[in-house]
Amino acid sequence: MKIFSGNSNRSLTQAMAKYLELPVGEALVRRFADQEIFVEIQENVRGEDVFVVQSTSYPANDHLMELLIIIDAMRRASARRITAVLPYFGYARQDRKAGGRTPISAKLVANLITHAGADRVMTLDLHAGQIQGFFDIPTDNLFAIPLFARDIKEHQDLSNLTVVSPDVGGVVRARALAKRLDAQLAIVDKRRERPGESEVMNIIGDVEGRNCILIDDIIDSAARSAMRPQPSSMPVRERFGYITHGVLSAARLHASLHQASSNSSSLIRSSRPRRSARPTISASSQPPISLAKRSLAQLRKNRSPACSTERFRPSIEARLEC
């Protein structure tokens, strides 16, 4: 068995390889002057069981194309079996026709990965469970809830806890966590006017005076984050967020990180130009203490006056066990 990495999340690949007591395979991934991607596998993989780790995070199209080319290179190098490990599966939010003349991009990406030559796909907390059916090859969807539940038991007061789902689609995930913690469940009823923008209409369940934990698979712009301050008629004691995939792409995230949040190491953010500074929260395999200190220092340096973040819990390493 051999494990290889693309450029999207080398730190996670190295942590996985260390856990499995395997070296990371040698592969050259570079670009031509016109930004075409070139891949060369620099060791023999003939007859090997190969795992390619690559999140299709920002820049999503570049990382996706890189994954497809690596898989094709492995197939042409006569690898016995190729498993595409996607800690974060991009385009997952486009899993249905939201309107007329719109694509189902998640299905298209699944077809691309299949036809590139992957024999199996392993991913973490898909945005929608039915995406597994988009693949014509075996697909394993792992869950971060056991890790989140363990961290919550270690750091939170379970006697006054409510697990909050940010929308109706996340009820199954929130219910699973609430069952593990023997906690109450609340649901945010929201209205989505356009992609990336939503308005909270009602909160179903008891959150007054309770410690609330928001559980979600993706936090991108934080437009639907229930960690925002609640109306005075429904005061929440404390708010925490446990998110699997910390995309964290919008500048307005400053005002949304109200108290504390935790995310897995499914992806890392590449540097990119922004209209304003935002907190950089790196998902890496560094020791939790050093990661917490560095994240807190970065938050204090970059946060806007509207951000009231006082604490930040370090990332929880999402281990993908083969």
mmCIF file of C-alpha atoms in Angstrom:
data_model
loop_
_atom_site.group_PDB
_atom_site.id
_atom_site.type_symbol
_atom_site.label_atom_id
_atom_site.label_comp_id
_atom_site.label_asym_id
_atom_site.label_seq_id
_atom_site.Cartn_x
_atom_site.Cartn_y
_atom_site.Cartn_z
ATOM 1 C CA MET A 1 0.000 0.000 0.000
ATOM 2 C CA LYS A 2 1.228 3.488 -0.887
ATOM 3 C CA ILE A 3 -0.145 6.932 -0.074
ATOM 4 C CA PHE A 4 0.317 9.998 -2.274
ATOM 5 C CA SER A 5 -0.660 13.625 -1.874
ATOM 6 C CA GLY A 6 -1.715 16.437 -4.134
ATOM 7 C CA ASN A 7 -1.040 20.073 -3.266
ATOM 8 C CA SER A 8 -4.324 20.799 -1.480
ATOM 9 C CA ASN A 9 -3.552 19.345 1.953
ATOM 10 C CA ARG A 10 -0.060 17.940 2.341
ATOM 11 C CA SER A 11 -0.035 18.417 6.128
ATOM 12 C CA LEU A 12 -3.019 16.088 6.563
ATOM 13 C CA THR A 13 -1.441 13.519 4.242
ATOM 14 C CA GLN A 14 1.756 13.580 6.267
ATOM 15 C CA ALA A 15 -0.244 13.117 9.497
ATOM 16 C CA MET A 16 -2.116 10.173 7.964
ATOM 17 C CA ALA A 17 1.096 8.587 6.694
ATOM 18 C CA LYS A 18 2.695 8.971 10.127
ATOM 19 C CA TYR A 19 -0.324 7.337 11.764
ATOM 20 C CA LEU A 20 -0.142 4.430 9.265
ATOM 21 C CA GLU A 21 3.660 4.254 9.623
ATOM 22 C CA LEU A 22 4.111 4.712 5.888
ATOM 23 C CA PRO A 23 6.188 7.210 3.883
ATOM 24 C CA VAL A 24 4.413 9.683 1.608
ATOM 25 C CA GLY A 25 4.945 8.606 -2.004
ATOM 26 C CA GLU A 26 7.177 10.642 -4.295
ATOM 27 C CA ALA A 27 5.256 12.493 -6.994
ATOM 28 C CA LEU A 28 6.072 15.629 -8.944
ATOM 29 C CA VAL A 29 3.204 18.048 -9.541
ATOM 30 C CA ARG A 30 4.140 21.219 -11.374
ATOM 31 C CA ARG A 31 2.793 23.651 -13.952
ATOM 32 C CA PHE A 32 3.798 24.751 -17.404
ATOM 33 C CA ALA A 33 4.030 28.454 -18.250
ATOM 34 C CA ASP A 34 0.380 28.474 -19.350
ATOM 35 C CA GLN A 35 -0.629 26.893 -15.991
ATOM 36 C CA GLU A 36 -1.250 23.410 -17.405
ATOM 37 C CA ILE A 37 -0.731 20.803 -14.695
ATOM 38 C CA PHE A 38 1.943 18.143 -15.173
ATOM 39 C CA VAL A 39 2.245 15.080 -12.933
ATOM 40 C CA GLU A 40 5.030 12.518 -12.749
ATOM 41 C CA ILE A 41 4.968 9.601 -10.307
ATOM 42 C CA GLN A 42 8.574 9.204 -9.216
ATOM 43 C CA GLU A 43 8.420 5.688 -7.818
ATOM 44 C CA ASN A 44 7.126 2.322 -8.949
ATOM 45 C CA VAL A 45 3.418 1.725 -8.232
ATOM 46 C CA ARG A 46 2.854 -1.297 -10.495
ATOM 47 C CA GLY A 47 0.526 -3.730 -8.722
ATOM 48 C CA GLU A 48 0.261 -1.471 -5.655
ATOM 49 C CA ASP A 49 -2.814 -0.433 -3.658
ATOM 50 C CA VAL A 50 -2.597 3.365 -4.015
ATOM 51 C CA PHE A 51 -4.337 6.088 -1.986
ATOM 52 C CA VAL A 52 -4.385 9.624 -3.408
ATOM 53 C CA VAL A 53 -5.256 12.319 -0.837
ATOM 54 C CA GLN A 54 -6.601 15.529 -2.325
ATOM 55 C CA SER A 55 -9.334 17.903 -1.134
ATOM 56 C CA THR A 56 -11.055 19.857 -3.888
ATOM 57 C CA SER A 57 -10.901 23.071 -1.862
ATOM 58 C CA TYR A 58 -9.829 26.552 -2.989
ATOM 59 C CA PRO A 59 -8.826 26.852 -5.771
ATOM 60 C CA ALA A 60 -11.414 24.140 -6.366
ATOM 61 C CA ASN A 61 -10.983 23.777 -10.122
ATOM 62 C CA ASP A 62 -7.177 23.562 -9.934
ATOM 63 C CA HIS A 63 -7.230 20.977 -7.167
ATOM 64 C CA LEU A 64 -9.913 18.948 -8.920
ATOM 65 C CA MET A 65 -7.960 18.889 -12.169
ATOM 66 C CA GLU A 66 -4.819 17.973 -10.255
ATOM 67 C CA LEU A 67 -6.644 15.033 -8.663
ATOM 68 C CA LEU A 68 -7.904 13.772 -12.031
ATOM 69 C CA ILE A 69 -4.441 13.938 -13.596
ATOM 70 C CA ILE A 70 -2.821 12.158 -10.643
ATOM 71 C CA ILE A 71 -5.408 9.368 -10.853
ATOM 72 C CA ASP A 72 -4.836 9.044 -14.597
ATOM 73 C CA ALA A 73 -1.070 8.894 -14.038
ATOM 74 C CA MET A 74 -1.540 6.138 -11.455
ATOM 75 C CA ARG A 75 -3.776 4.159 -13.785
ATOM 76 C CA ARG A 76 -1.274 4.402 -16.644
ATOM 77 C CA ALA A 77 1.484 3.356 -14.204
ATOM 78 C CA SER A 78 -0.435 0.062 -13.663
ATOM 79 C CA ALA A 79 -1.486 0.585 -10.044
ATOM 80 C CA ARG A 80 -3.614 -2.378 -8.922
ATOM 81 C CA ARG A 81 -6.239 -0.262 -7.143
ATOM 82 C CA ILE A 82 -6.627 3.513 -6.834
ATOM 83 C CA THR A 83 -8.546 5.033 -3.932
ATOM 84 C CA ALA A 84 -9.293 8.749 -4.144
ATOM 85 C CA VAL A 85 -9.337 10.167 -0.599
ATOM 86 C CA LEU A 86 -11.227 13.474 -0.621
ATOM 87 C CA PRO A 87 -11.373 14.859 2.935
ATOM 88 C CA TYR A 88 -13.398 17.718 1.465
ATOM 89 C CA PHE A 89 -15.550 17.029 -1.612
ATOM 90 C CA GLY A 90 -16.011 20.297 -3.495
ATOM 91 C CA TYR A 91 -19.137 21.017 -5.556
ATOM 92 C CA ALA A 92 -21.123 18.976 -3.003
ATOM 93 C CA ARG A 93 -23.538 21.853 -2.471
ATOM 94 C CA GLN A 94 -24.641 21.573 -6.099
ATOM 95 C CA ASP A 95 -26.316 18.209 -5.522
ATOM 96 C CA ARG A 96 -29.686 18.964 -7.136
ATOM 97 C CA LYS A 97 -31.388 21.261 -9.616
ATOM 98 C CA ALA A 98 -32.149 24.343 -7.551
ATOM 99 C CA GLY A 99 -33.925 25.997 -10.485
ATOM 100 C CA GLY A 100 -34.534 25.764 -14.182
ATOM 101 C CA ARG A 101 -31.537 25.303 -16.500
ATOM 102 C CA THR A 102 -29.086 24.642 -13.656
ATOM 103 C CA PRO A 103 -26.552 21.780 -13.442
ATOM 104 C CA ILE A 104 -26.038 19.019 -10.901
ATOM 105 C CA SER A 105 -22.317 19.640 -10.615
ATOM 106 C CA ALA A 106 -21.752 17.094 -7.828
ATOM 107 C CA LYS A 107 -22.798 14.322 -10.223
ATOM 108 C CA LEU A 108 -20.521 15.705 -12.940
ATOM 109 C CA VAL A 109 -17.526 15.723 -10.577
ATOM 110 C CA ALA A 110 -18.363 12.160 -9.480
ATOM 111 C CA ASN A 111 -18.358 11.074 -13.140
ATOM 112 C CA LEU A 112 -15.020 12.790 -13.761
ATOM 113 C CA ILE A 113 -13.362 11.022 -10.825
ATOM 114 C CA THR A 114 -14.807 7.672 -11.882
ATOM 115 C CA HIS A 115 -13.776 7.957 -15.534
ATOM 116 C CA ALA A 116 -10.306 9.204 -14.590
ATOM 117 C CA GLY A 117 -9.670 5.728 -13.205
ATOM 118 C CA ALA A 118 -10.474 5.732 -9.470
ATOM 119 C CA ASP A 119 -11.609 2.362 -8.114
ATOM 120 C CA ARG A 120 -12.916 3.674 -4.819
ATOM 121 C CA VAL A 121 -13.665 7.012 -3.147
ATOM 122 C CA MET A 122 -13.258 7.866 0.524
ATOM 123 C CA THR A 123 -14.559 11.176 1.824
ATOM 124 C CA LEU A 124 -15.624 12.914 5.033
ATOM 125 C CA ASP A 125 -19.055 14.299 5.939
ATOM 126 C CA LEU A 126 -20.616 14.766 2.522
ATOM 127 C CA HIS A 127 -22.953 17.738 2.319
ATOM 128 C CA ALA A 128 -25.757 15.365 1.318
ATOM 129 C CA GLY A 129 -25.753 11.614 1.806
ATOM 130 C CA GLN A 130 -27.249 10.927 -1.618
ATOM 131 C CA ILE A 131 -24.002 12.067 -3.266
ATOM 132 C CA GLN A 132 -22.678 8.577 -2.529
ATOM 133 C CA GLY A 133 -25.148 7.363 -5.150
ATOM 134 C CA PHE A 134 -23.658 9.725 -7.740
ATOM 135 C CA PHE A 135 -20.574 7.507 -7.949
ATOM 136 C CA ASP A 136 -20.617 4.280 -9.938
ATOM 137 C CA ILE A 137 -17.806 2.938 -7.753
ATOM 138 C CA PRO A 138 -17.740 2.061 -4.013
ATOM 139 C CA THR A 139 -17.825 5.219 -1.865
ATOM 140 C CA ASP A 140 -17.095 5.506 1.851
ATOM 141 C CA ASN A 141 -18.513 8.527 3.676
ATOM 142 C CA LEU A 142 -16.801 8.907 7.053
ATOM 143 C CA PHE A 143 -18.191 11.032 9.883
ATOM 144 C CA ALA A 144 -16.561 13.572 12.212
ATOM 145 C CA ILE A 145 -19.322 13.366 14.838
ATOM 146 C CA PRO A 146 -17.475 10.806 17.041
ATOM 147 C CA LEU A 147 -14.499 13.177 17.259
ATOM 148 C CA PHE A 148 -16.727 16.166 17.957
ATOM 149 C CA ALA A 149 -18.661 14.256 20.627
ATOM 150 C CA ARG A 150 -15.429 13.295 22.375
ATOM 151 C CA ASP A 151 -14.196 16.902 22.388
ATOM 152 C CA ILE A 152 -17.535 18.224 23.657
ATOM 153 C CA LYS A 153 -17.552 15.733 26.532
ATOM 154 C CA GLU A 154 -14.058 16.872 27.498
ATOM 155 C CA HIS A 155 -14.672 20.640 27.336
ATOM 156 C CA GLN A 156 -18.398 21.396 27.702
ATOM 157 C CA ASP A 157 -21.011 21.259 30.453
ATOM 158 C CA LEU A 158 -23.378 18.501 29.324
ATOM 159 C CA SER A 159 -26.054 19.319 31.905
ATOM 160 C CA ASN A 160 -27.218 22.465 30.110
ATOM 161 C CA LEU A 161 -26.556 21.642 26.467
ATOM 162 C CA THR A 162 -28.591 22.084 23.279
ATOM 163 C CA VAL A 163 -27.381 20.923 19.870
ATOM 164 C CA VAL A 164 -28.514 23.280 17.108
ATOM 165 C CA SER A 165 -29.002 22.401 13.448
ATOM 166 C CA PRO A 166 -28.503 25.464 11.197
ATOM 167 C CA ASP A 167 -31.259 24.287 8.848
ATOM 168 C CA VAL A 168 -33.689 21.456 8.212
ATOM 169 C CA GLY A 169 -31.172 19.628 6.027
ATOM 170 C CA GLY A 170 -28.767 19.240 8.934
ATOM 171 C CA VAL A 171 -31.277 17.755 11.382
ATOM 172 C CA VAL A 172 -30.031 14.175 10.921
ATOM 173 C CA ARG A 173 -26.447 15.221 11.733
ATOM 174 C CA ALA A 174 -27.523 17.312 14.743
ATOM 175 C CA ARG A 175 -29.799 14.569 16.049
ATOM 176 C CA ALA A 176 -26.971 12.022 15.862
ATOM 177 C CA LEU A 177 -24.730 14.294 17.946
ATOM 178 C CA ALA A 178 -27.507 15.115 20.418
ATOM 179 C CA LYS A 179 -28.166 11.396 20.896
ATOM 180 C CA ARG A 180 -24.499 10.739 21.703
ATOM 181 C CA LEU A 181 -24.499 13.583 24.241
ATOM 182 C CA ASP A 182 -28.018 12.988 25.596
ATOM 183 C CA ALA A 183 -28.721 16.663 24.845
ATOM 184 C CA GLN A 184 -31.709 18.643 23.596
ATOM 185 C CA LEU A 185 -32.151 19.496 19.911
ATOM 186 C CA ALA A 186 -33.031 22.830 18.277
ATOM 187 C CA ILE A 187 -33.504 23.735 14.605
ATOM 188 C CA VAL A 188 -33.020 27.067 12.837
ATOM 189 C CA ASP A 189 -35.832 27.904 10.426
ATOM 190 C CA LYS A 190 -34.393 30.173 7.774
ATOM 191 C CA ARG A 191 -35.296 31.660 4.421
ATOM 192 C CA ARG A 192 -32.695 31.580 1.641
ATOM 193 C CA GLU A 193 -33.163 34.460 -0.792
ATOM 194 C CA ARG A 194 -30.115 33.652 -2.928
ATOM 195 C CA PRO A 195 -27.030 31.393 -2.749
ATOM 196 C CA GLY A 196 -24.814 32.343 0.188
ATOM 197 C CA GLU A 197 -27.415 34.589 1.801
ATOM 198 C CA SER A 198 -30.155 33.575 4.230
ATOM 199 C CA GLU A 199 -32.361 35.060 6.926
ATOM 200 C CA VAL A 200 -33.241 33.348 10.199
ATOM 201 C CA MET A 201 -37.014 33.343 10.654
ATOM 202 C CA ASN A 202 -37.565 31.159 13.737
ATOM 203 C CA ILE A 203 -35.757 28.877 16.157
ATOM 204 C CA ILE A 204 -37.546 25.603 16.851
ATOM 205 C CA GLY A 205 -36.647 24.308 20.287
ATOM 206 C CA ASP A 206 -35.533 25.656 23.662
ATOM 207 C CA VAL A 207 -32.283 27.656 23.607
ATOM 208 C CA GLU A 208 -32.977 30.293 26.250
ATOM 209 C CA GLY A 209 -30.283 30.322 28.909
ATOM 210 C CA ARG A 210 -28.612 27.216 27.502
ATOM 211 C CA ASN A 211 -25.180 26.394 26.088
ATOM 212 C CA CYS A 212 -25.770 25.932 22.369
ATOM 213 C CA ILE A 213 -23.561 23.954 20.003
ATOM 214 C CA LEU A 214 -23.989 24.505 16.280
ATOM 215 C CA ILE A 215 -23.110 21.407 14.249
ATOM 216 C CA ASP A 216 -22.644 21.664 10.483
ATOM 217 C CA ASP A 217 -20.620 20.126 7.677
ATOM 218 C CA ILE A 218 -19.402 23.336 5.991
ATOM 219 C CA ILE A 219 -18.811 26.900 7.150
ATOM 220 C CA ASP A 220 -18.063 29.152 4.191
ATOM 221 C CA SER A 221 -19.425 32.685 4.448
ATOM 222 C CA ALA A 222 -21.110 31.989 7.833
ATOM 223 C CA ALA A 223 -24.277 33.597 6.470
ATOM 224 C CA ARG A 224 -26.427 30.997 8.210
ATOM 225 C CA SER A 225 -24.313 30.634 11.321
ATOM 226 C CA ALA A 226 -26.384 30.272 14.461
ATOM 227 C CA MET A 227 -23.395 31.536 16.464
ATOM 228 C CA ARG A 228 -24.496 35.084 15.738
ATOM 229 C CA PRO A 229 -26.007 36.985 18.666
ATOM 230 C CA GLN A 230 -29.639 36.007 19.222
ATOM 231 C CA PRO A 231 -32.514 38.430 19.850
ATOM 232 C CA SER A 232 -32.786 39.633 23.450
ATOM 233 C CA SER A 233 -36.077 37.765 23.781
ATOM 234 C CA MET A 234 -34.187 34.488 23.365
ATOM 235 C CA PRO A 235 -30.844 34.933 25.190
ATOM 236 C CA VAL A 236 -28.375 32.094 24.789
ATOM 237 C CA ARG A 237 -25.872 31.509 27.566
ATOM 238 C CA GLU A 238 -22.925 30.449 25.375
ATOM 239 C CA ARG A 239 -22.520 29.561 21.696
ATOM 240 C CA PHE A 240 -20.015 27.131 20.177
ATOM 241 C CA GLY A 241 -19.603 25.793 16.662
ATOM 242 C CA TYR A 242 -18.342 22.378 15.530
ATOM 243 C CA ILE A 243 -17.807 22.360 11.771
ATOM 244 C CA THR A 244 -16.262 19.579 9.693
ATOM 245 C CA HIS A 245 -15.038 21.632 6.738
ATOM 246 C CA GLY A 246 -13.781 25.128 7.591
ATOM 247 C CA VAL A 247 -13.847 26.776 4.164
ATOM 248 C CA LEU A 248 -13.894 30.250 5.780
ATOM 249 C CA SER A 249 -13.915 32.231 2.569
ATOM 250 C CA ALA A 250 -15.794 35.441 3.393
ATOM 251 C CA ALA A 251 -14.490 38.609 5.011
ATOM 252 C CA ARG A 252 -17.687 39.013 7.022
ATOM 253 C CA LEU A 253 -16.727 35.914 8.993
ATOM 254 C CA HIS A 254 -15.202 38.305 11.554
ATOM 255 C CA ALA A 255 -18.626 39.173 12.934
ATOM 256 C CA SER A 256 -19.854 35.589 12.862
ATOM 257 C CA LEU A 257 -17.179 33.913 15.006
ATOM 258 C CA HIS A 258 -18.954 34.980 18.190
ATOM 259 C CA GLN A 259 -17.363 32.803 20.847
ATOM 260 C CA ALA A 260 -15.555 29.642 19.775
ATOM 261 C CA SER A 261 -15.431 27.168 16.941
ATOM 262 C CA SER A 262 -13.744 23.889 16.087
ATOM 263 C CA ASN A 263 -13.164 22.390 12.653
ATOM 264 C CA SER A 264 -11.512 19.279 11.316
ATOM 265 C CA SER A 265 -8.334 19.112 9.234
ATOM 266 C CA SER A 266 -10.177 18.171 6.045
ATOM 267 C CA LEU A 267 -8.766 21.165 4.170
ATOM 268 C CA ILE A 268 -6.374 24.083 4.451
ATOM 269 C CA ARG A 269 -6.917 27.524 3.035
ATOM 270 C CA SER A 270 -4.589 28.702 0.303
ATOM 271 C CA SER A 271 -3.568 32.341 0.393
ATOM 272 C CA ARG A 272 -5.732 34.505 -1.833
ATOM 273 C CA PRO A 273 -6.555 38.188 -2.217
ATOM 274 C CA ARG A 274 -9.379 39.481 -0.024
ATOM 275 C CA ARG A 275 -11.234 42.759 0.161
ATOM 276 C CA SER A 276 -10.464 42.882 3.881
ATOM 277 C CA ALA A 277 -8.456 40.853 6.340
ATOM 278 C CA ARG A 278 -9.967 37.758 7.904
ATOM 279 C CA PRO A 279 -8.814 35.341 10.607
ATOM 280 C CA THR A 280 -6.540 32.635 9.224
ATOM 281 C CA ILE A 281 -7.335 29.351 10.941
ATOM 282 C CA SER A 282 -4.963 26.688 9.671
ATOM 283 C CA ALA A 283 -5.870 23.008 9.834
ATOM 284 C CA SER A 284 -2.608 21.198 10.389
ATOM 285 C CA SER A 285 -0.987 18.373 12.271
ATOM 286 C CA GLN A 286 0.798 20.686 14.737
ATOM 287 C CA PRO A 287 0.441 20.044 18.483
ATOM 288 C CA PRO A 288 -2.894 21.451 19.784
ATOM 289 C CA ILE A 289 -1.247 23.903 22.215
ATOM 290 C CA SER A 290 0.988 25.576 19.627
ATOM 291 C CA LEU A 291 -1.856 25.624 17.112
ATOM 292 C CA ALA A 292 -4.198 27.242 19.621
ATOM 293 C CA LYS A 293 -1.659 29.944 20.527
ATOM 294 C CA ARG A 294 -0.924 30.718 16.882
ATOM 295 C CA SER A 295 -4.627 30.795 15.918
ATOM 296 C CA LEU A 296 -5.535 33.054 18.844
ATOM 297 C CA ALA A 297 -2.675 35.442 18.056
ATOM 298 C CA GLN A 298 -3.751 35.596 14.403
ATOM 299 C CA LEU A 299 -7.378 36.216 15.361
ATOM 300 C CA ARG A 300 -6.415 39.093 17.683
ATOM 301 C CA LYS A 301 -4.195 40.584 14.994
ATOM 302 C CA ASN A 302 -6.681 40.462 12.132
ATOM 303 C CA ARG A 303 -10.118 40.702 13.727
ATOM 304 C CA SER A 304 -12.371 43.666 13.121
ATOM 305 C CA PRO A 305 -13.958 45.726 15.943
ATOM 306 C CA ALA A 306 -17.230 43.871 15.383
ATOM 307 C CA CYS A 307 -15.625 40.547 16.213
ATOM 308 C CA SER A 308 -16.034 39.562 19.852
ATOM 309 C CA THR A 309 -14.008 36.358 19.699
ATOM 310 C CA GLU A 310 -12.262 35.785 23.000
ATOM 311 C CA ARG A 311 -11.497 32.099 22.743
ATOM 312 C CA PHE A 312 -10.726 29.725 19.953
ATOM 313 C CA ARG A 313 -10.578 25.982 20.324
ATOM 314 C CA PRO A 314 -7.845 24.310 18.264
ATOM 315 C CA SER A 315 -8.708 22.174 15.257
ATOM 316 C CA ILE A 316 -9.533 18.542 15.806
ATOM 317 C CA GLU A 317 -7.487 16.280 13.576
ATOM 318 C CA ALA A 318 -9.797 14.212 11.398
ATOM 319 C CA ARG A 319 -8.121 10.833 11.113
ATOM 320 C CA LEU A 320 -9.107 8.777 8.089
ATOM 321 C CA GLU A 321 -8.410 5.213 9.128
ATOM 322 C CA CYS A 322 -7.990 2.742 6.264
#
